[in-house]
Amino acid sequence: MTIRTAVLPVAGLGTRFLPITKSLPKEMLPVVDAPLIQYVVEEAWSAGMEQVVLVSSRGKAILEDHFDTSPELESALEAKGAEALLATLRELTPAGVGRIASVRQSAPLGLGHAVLCARAVVGNEPFAVLLPDDLIWTEESTPTVLRQMVDAFQHKGSSLVAVMEVDPSQTDKYGVIDPVDREIKPGERLIQTQGLVEKPEPAQAPSNLAVIGRYILTPDVFDLLENGKRGAGGEIQLTDAICALLPSQSVYGYRFEGTRFDCGDKVGYQMANLALSLHRPEMRERLLPFLQEQLAHWGGVGGG
Ligand code: UTP
């Protein structure tokens, strides 16, 4: 079955990035020269999505504006003959790709609630969820992570959550899957799952396979979100609803190919900026000597 819709929850408060997120949505923070939201929207188009649904909130219209046409700016660039910049702008709203819709989440009642807000636009079909915080970089020769997952879904027809191995001491920072078979073979991509555990202590963690912000879900998850119990602060957790899918369908962890940066965290965000800048030869040339200087100054890793 084709997956046509990608849901992008962007209604969170972004408190870890205050004060900038007081007036600028976290999803507009730039990595090199594009906002976080642009990376996931492009990933959605690369996976053949026909529509992207932003689950937004008050004060975040700038996210929709970013993908709107800008006739004045385009005419100014045309007049200056700035063809390359013009092409970059036009790529934001390429003709022939899908449309961007938006719905509102009236209060930040959790990721599960944000996904539920998109129900009417998604309809009764499988859909993707992408969290803009998780920037996943893939080599040009490698399909994007959502593309990889859409292909895996065609094969399995069951819900998928992206997972990656994390250091076992870090499991209390993630949702972690409980694999049916605890012997994970090297190179195995699809891991059948019998449960998901939120932030387990390392000693209690059923695996070190952490859930990352890419999902393909079947529409029965909406009823489970609607009827599931509320957690602290009335929050509706996506993880709980995915667990509740398990008696009626298989759920797989998908070990993706790509490098993930946690851009919801200040250090992860800086790492993304550095790594993606270093991929651009013209930036690398000036950055590397600077980084070497910094390393010498700070005395290498752990120095100071
Ligand atoms: P996070 O919990 O990482 O984002 O949610 P946050 O709450 O905005 O950030 P902090 O922790 O306060 O710094 C992951 C994604 O889910 C969205 C967020 O916008 C982010 O893209 N989200 C979260 C919603 O859309 N609604 C919610 O109620 C919660």
mmCIF file of N, CA and C and ligand atoms in Angstrom, residues 9-17 26-27 55 60 105 107-111 114 131-133 264, ligand 1:
data_model
loop_
_atom_site.group_PDB
_atom_site.id
_atom_site.type_symbol
_atom_site.label_atom_id
_atom_site.label_comp_id
_atom_site.label_asym_id
_atom_site.label_seq_id
_atom_site.Cartn_x
_atom_site.Cartn_y
_atom_site.Cartn_z
ATOM 1 N N PRO A 9 5.215 16.867 13.356
ATOM 2 C CA PRO A 9 4.815 17.610 14.559
ATOM 3 C C PRO A 9 5.796 18.740 14.845
ATOM 4 N N VAL A 10 5.282 19.966 14.893
ATOM 5 C CA VAL A 10 6.158 21.127 15.114
ATOM 6 C C VAL A 10 5.544 22.069 16.160
ATOM 7 N N ALA A 11 4.719 21.500 17.048
ATOM 8 C CA ALA A 11 3.991 22.363 17.983
ATOM 9 C C ALA A 11 4.592 22.378 19.384
ATOM 10 N N GLY A 12 5.763 21.776 19.549
ATOM 11 C CA GLY A 12 6.375 21.730 20.886
ATOM 12 C C GLY A 12 6.885 23.102 21.317
ATOM 13 N N LEU A 13 7.258 23.221 22.569
ATOM 14 C CA LEU A 13 7.682 24.511 23.117
ATOM 15 C C LEU A 13 9.169 24.784 22.902
ATOM 16 N N GLY A 14 9.936 23.745 22.648
ATOM 17 C CA GLY A 14 11.373 23.930 22.408
ATOM 18 C C GLY A 14 12.094 24.553 23.597
ATOM 19 N N THR A 15 11.751 24.136 24.808
ATOM 20 C CA THR A 15 12.294 24.809 26.004
ATOM 21 C C THR A 15 13.808 24.638 26.142
ATOM 22 N N ARG A 16 14.367 23.551 25.579
ATOM 23 C CA ARG A 16 15.814 23.349 25.738
ATOM 24 C C ARG A 16 16.627 24.394 24.966
ATOM 25 N N PHE A 17 15.943 25.112 24.063
ATOM 26 C CA PHE A 17 16.668 26.131 23.297
ATOM 27 C C PHE A 17 16.267 27.554 23.673
ATOM 28 N N LYS A 26 11.756 26.258 17.214
ATOM 29 C CA LYS A 26 12.960 25.416 17.164
ATOM 30 C C LYS A 26 13.192 24.864 15.759
ATOM 31 N N GLU A 27 12.103 24.537 15.067
ATOM 32 C CA GLU A 27 12.203 23.914 13.742
ATOM 33 C C GLU A 27 12.744 24.868 12.690
ATOM 34 N N VAL A 55 1.930 19.848 11.996
ATOM 35 C CA VAL A 55 1.063 20.009 13.170
ATOM 36 C C VAL A 55 1.668 21.158 13.962
ATOM 37 N N LYS A 60 3.686 30.134 14.910
ATOM 38 C CA LYS A 60 4.618 29.351 14.094
ATOM 39 C C LYS A 60 4.337 29.451 12.595
ATOM 40 N N GLN A 105 -2.327 22.234 16.806
ATOM 41 C CA GLN A 105 -2.445 21.554 18.099
ATOM 42 C C GLN A 105 -2.639 22.685 19.109
ATOM 43 N N ALA A 107 -2.809 22.870 22.347
ATOM 44 C CA ALA A 107 -1.906 22.884 23.516
ATOM 45 C C ALA A 107 -0.905 21.756 23.329
ATOM 46 N N PRO A 108 0.340 21.931 23.809
ATOM 47 C CA PRO A 108 1.348 20.885 23.606
ATOM 48 C C PRO A 108 1.109 19.678 24.522
ATOM 49 N N LEU A 109 0.169 18.841 24.123
ATOM 50 C CA LEU A 109 -0.218 17.704 24.968
ATOM 51 C C LEU A 109 0.523 16.426 24.605
ATOM 52 N N GLY A 110 1.688 16.576 24.020
ATOM 53 C CA GLY A 110 2.520 15.400 23.745
ATOM 54 C C GLY A 110 2.542 15.035 22.272
ATOM 55 N N LEU A 111 3.547 14.231 21.944
ATOM 56 C CA LEU A 111 3.763 13.829 20.557
ATOM 57 C C LEU A 111 2.567 13.023 20.023
ATOM 58 N N ALA A 114 -0.151 15.309 19.154
ATOM 59 C CA ALA A 114 0.161 16.050 17.921
ATOM 60 C C ALA A 114 -0.178 15.189 16.699
ATOM 61 N N LEU A 131 10.150 13.610 12.864
ATOM 62 C CA LEU A 131 10.424 14.658 13.848
ATOM 63 C C LEU A 131 11.601 15.501 13.364
ATOM 64 N N PRO A 132 11.369 16.800 13.174
ATOM 65 C CA PRO A 132 12.423 17.660 12.630
ATOM 66 C C PRO A 132 13.671 17.732 13.512
ATOM 67 N N ASP A 133 13.517 17.447 14.808
ATOM 68 C CA ASP A 133 14.686 17.432 15.717
ATOM 69 C C ASP A 133 15.746 16.449 15.267
ATOM 70 N N GLY A 264 17.534 18.495 18.841
ATOM 71 C CA GLY A 264 16.726 19.022 19.945
ATOM 72 C C GLY A 264 17.611 19.321 21.143
HETATM 73 P P1 UTP B 1 10.291 17.398 21.901
HETATM 74 O O1 UTP B 1 9.759 17.036 23.224
HETATM 75 O O2 UTP B 1 11.677 17.027 21.577
HETATM 76 O O3 UTP B 1 10.170 18.940 21.598
HETATM 77 O O4 UTP B 1 9.301 16.842 20.783
HETATM 78 P P2 UTP B 1 9.822 20.177 22.498
HETATM 79 O O5 UTP B 1 8.864 19.839 23.575
HETATM 80 O O6 UTP B 1 9.426 21.240 21.539
HETATM 81 O O7 UTP B 1 11.281 20.551 23.050
HETATM 82 P P3 UTP B 1 11.839 20.760 24.539
HETATM 83 O O8 UTP B 1 12.039 19.372 25.090
HETATM 84 O O9 UTP B 1 10.858 21.598 25.305
HETATM 85 O O10 UTP B 1 13.137 21.477 24.291
HETATM 86 C C1 UTP B 1 9.701 16.306 19.530
HETATM 87 C C2 UTP B 1 8.893 16.916 18.396
HETATM 88 O O11 UTP B 1 7.493 16.817 18.667
HETATM 89 C C3 UTP B 1 6.859 18.082 18.584
HETATM 90 C C4 UTP B 1 7.977 19.103 18.786
HETATM 91 O O12 UTP B 1 7.670 20.318 18.099
HETATM 92 C C5 UTP B 1 9.189 18.400 18.175
HETATM 93 O O13 UTP B 1 9.262 18.622 16.779
HETATM 94 N N1 UTP B 1 5.795 18.160 19.613
HETATM 95 C C6 UTP B 1 6.055 17.800 20.902
HETATM 96 C C7 UTP B 1 4.538 18.607 19.246
HETATM 97 O O14 UTP B 1 4.280 18.936 18.067
HETATM 98 N N2 UTP B 1 3.569 18.681 20.196
HETATM 99 C C8 UTP B 1 3.786 18.326 21.490
HETATM 100 O O15 UTP B 1 2.842 18.416 22.307
HETATM 101 C C9 UTP B 1 5.065 17.875 21.839
#
